[in-house]
Amino acid sequence: LYIEPAVLIRGGAEGLSEDEIATVLGEVDRQVCYELSERFTVLAEPERGVATVRAAVTRIRPTNMAGSGGGAV
């Protein structure tokens, strides 16, 4: 199984910096990789005849501190 890096759909991140977007996409990549690696062998490079997984973030918005803390529980 090969996992492509997560992408952000155009216009899906109002009010976020490039660094914040990169942080979110990096976390999506880590979580997808972790979950799939529990069940499949994950490859570093795509290969012929191997399944490919693609993830796209369609919308992210900034939250306040209370919202961030509540989401972590």
PDB file of C-alpha atoms in Angstrom, residues 7-73:
ATOM      1  CA  VAL A   7      -3.593  17.678   0.056  1.00  0.00           C
ATOM      2  CA  LEU A   8      -5.791  20.660   0.799  1.00  0.00           C
ATOM      3  CA  ILE A   9      -8.642  21.397  -1.580  1.00  0.00           C
ATOM      4  CA  ARG A  10      -8.311  24.910  -3.034  1.00  0.00           C
ATOM      5  CA  GLY A  11     -10.004  27.518  -0.838  1.00  0.00           C
ATOM      6  CA  GLY A  12     -10.361  25.129   2.087  1.00  0.00           C
ATOM      7  CA  ALA A  13      -8.273  27.025   4.658  1.00  0.00           C
ATOM      8  CA  GLU A  14      -9.522  30.519   5.307  1.00  0.00           C
ATOM      9  CA  GLY A  15      -7.489  32.459   7.853  1.00  0.00           C
ATOM     10  CA  LEU A  16      -4.635  29.958   8.225  1.00  0.00           C
ATOM     11  CA  SER A  17      -0.971  30.523   7.451  1.00  0.00           C
ATOM     12  CA  GLU A  18       1.059  28.228   5.203  1.00  0.00           C
ATOM     13  CA  ASP A  19       2.813  26.874   8.320  1.00  0.00           C
ATOM     14  CA  GLU A  20      -0.517  26.058   9.989  1.00  0.00           C
ATOM     15  CA  ILE A  21      -1.759  24.315   6.863  1.00  0.00           C
ATOM     16  CA  ALA A  22       1.471  22.305   6.647  1.00  0.00           C
ATOM     17  CA  THR A  23       1.078  21.290  10.304  1.00  0.00           C
ATOM     18  CA  VAL A  24      -2.478  20.065   9.732  1.00  0.00           C
ATOM     19  CA  LEU A  25      -1.568  18.156   6.574  1.00  0.00           C
ATOM     20  CA  GLY A  26       1.425  16.594   8.321  1.00  0.00           C
ATOM     21  CA  GLU A  27      -0.804  15.388  11.143  1.00  0.00           C
ATOM     22  CA  VAL A  28      -3.299  13.942   8.643  1.00  0.00           C
ATOM     23  CA  ASP A  29      -0.412  12.090   6.958  1.00  0.00           C
ATOM     24  CA  ARG A  30       0.802  10.673  10.274  1.00  0.00           C
ATOM     25  CA  GLN A  31      -2.640   9.521  11.391  1.00  0.00           C
ATOM     26  CA  VAL A  32      -3.527   7.913   8.052  1.00  0.00           C
ATOM     27  CA  CYS A  33      -0.155   6.161   7.931  1.00  0.00           C
ATOM     28  CA  TYR A  34      -0.459   4.931  11.525  1.00  0.00           C
ATOM     29  CA  GLU A  35      -3.966   3.538  11.094  1.00  0.00           C
ATOM     30  CA  LEU A  36      -3.279   1.856   7.763  1.00  0.00           C
ATOM     31  CA  SER A  37       0.044   0.422   8.908  1.00  0.00           C
ATOM     32  CA  GLU A  38      -1.864  -1.509  11.582  1.00  0.00           C
ATOM     33  CA  ARG A  39      -3.496  -3.556   8.805  1.00  0.00           C
ATOM     34  CA  PHE A  40      -1.303  -3.251   5.701  1.00  0.00           C
ATOM     35  CA  THR A  41       2.321  -3.053   4.642  1.00  0.00           C
ATOM     36  CA  VAL A  42       3.014   0.584   3.769  1.00  0.00           C
ATOM     37  CA  LEU A  43       5.571   1.288   1.043  1.00  0.00           C
ATOM     38  CA  ALA A  44       7.806   4.364   0.770  1.00  0.00           C
ATOM     39  CA  GLU A  45       7.379   4.592  -3.025  1.00  0.00           C
ATOM     40  CA  PRO A  46       4.519   3.701  -5.352  1.00  0.00           C
ATOM     41  CA  GLU A  47       4.878   0.449  -7.253  1.00  0.00           C
ATOM     42  CA  ARG A  48       3.033  -1.101 -10.138  1.00  0.00           C
ATOM     43  CA  GLY A  49       0.152  -3.259  -8.915  1.00  0.00           C
ATOM     44  CA  VAL A  50       0.108  -1.714  -5.424  1.00  0.00           C
ATOM     45  CA  ALA A  51      -2.913   0.112  -4.041  1.00  0.00           C
ATOM     46  CA  THR A  52      -2.605   3.869  -3.545  1.00  0.00           C
ATOM     47  CA  VAL A  53      -4.414   5.840  -0.835  1.00  0.00           C
ATOM     48  CA  ARG A  54      -5.173   9.535  -1.274  1.00  0.00           C
ATOM     49  CA  ALA A  55      -6.457  11.878   1.421  1.00  0.00           C
ATOM     50  CA  ALA A  56      -7.765  15.396   0.902  1.00  0.00           C
ATOM     51  CA  VAL A  57      -8.723  17.983   3.508  1.00  0.00           C
ATOM     52  CA  THR A  58     -11.746  19.860   2.233  1.00  0.00           C
ATOM     53  CA  ARG A  59     -12.051  22.548   4.900  1.00  0.00           C
ATOM     54  CA  ILE A  60     -10.183  23.682   8.000  1.00  0.00           C
ATOM     55  CA  ARG A  61     -10.820  26.721  10.151  1.00  0.00           C
ATOM     56  CA  PRO A  62      -8.908  28.188  13.073  1.00  0.00           C
ATOM     57  CA  THR A  63     -10.361  27.683  16.545  1.00  0.00           C
ATOM     58  CA  ASN A  64      -9.871  29.543  19.789  1.00  0.00           C
ATOM     59  CA  MET A  65      -7.977  28.085  22.749  1.00  0.00           C
ATOM     60  CA  ALA A  66     -11.143  26.652  24.352  1.00  0.00           C
ATOM     61  CA  GLY A  67     -12.090  24.944  21.088  1.00  0.00           C
ATOM     62  CA  SER A  68      -8.612  23.507  20.701  1.00  0.00           C
ATOM     63  CA  GLY A  69      -8.583  22.189  24.253  1.00  0.00           C
ATOM     64  CA  GLY A  70     -12.043  20.686  23.923  1.00  0.00           C
ATOM     65  CA  GLY A  71     -11.055  18.902  20.731  1.00  0.00           C
ATOM     66  CA  ALA A  72      -8.095  17.291  22.455  1.00  0.00           C
ATOM     67  CA  VAL A  73     -10.213  15.574  25.114  1.00  0.00           C
TER      68      VAL A  73
END
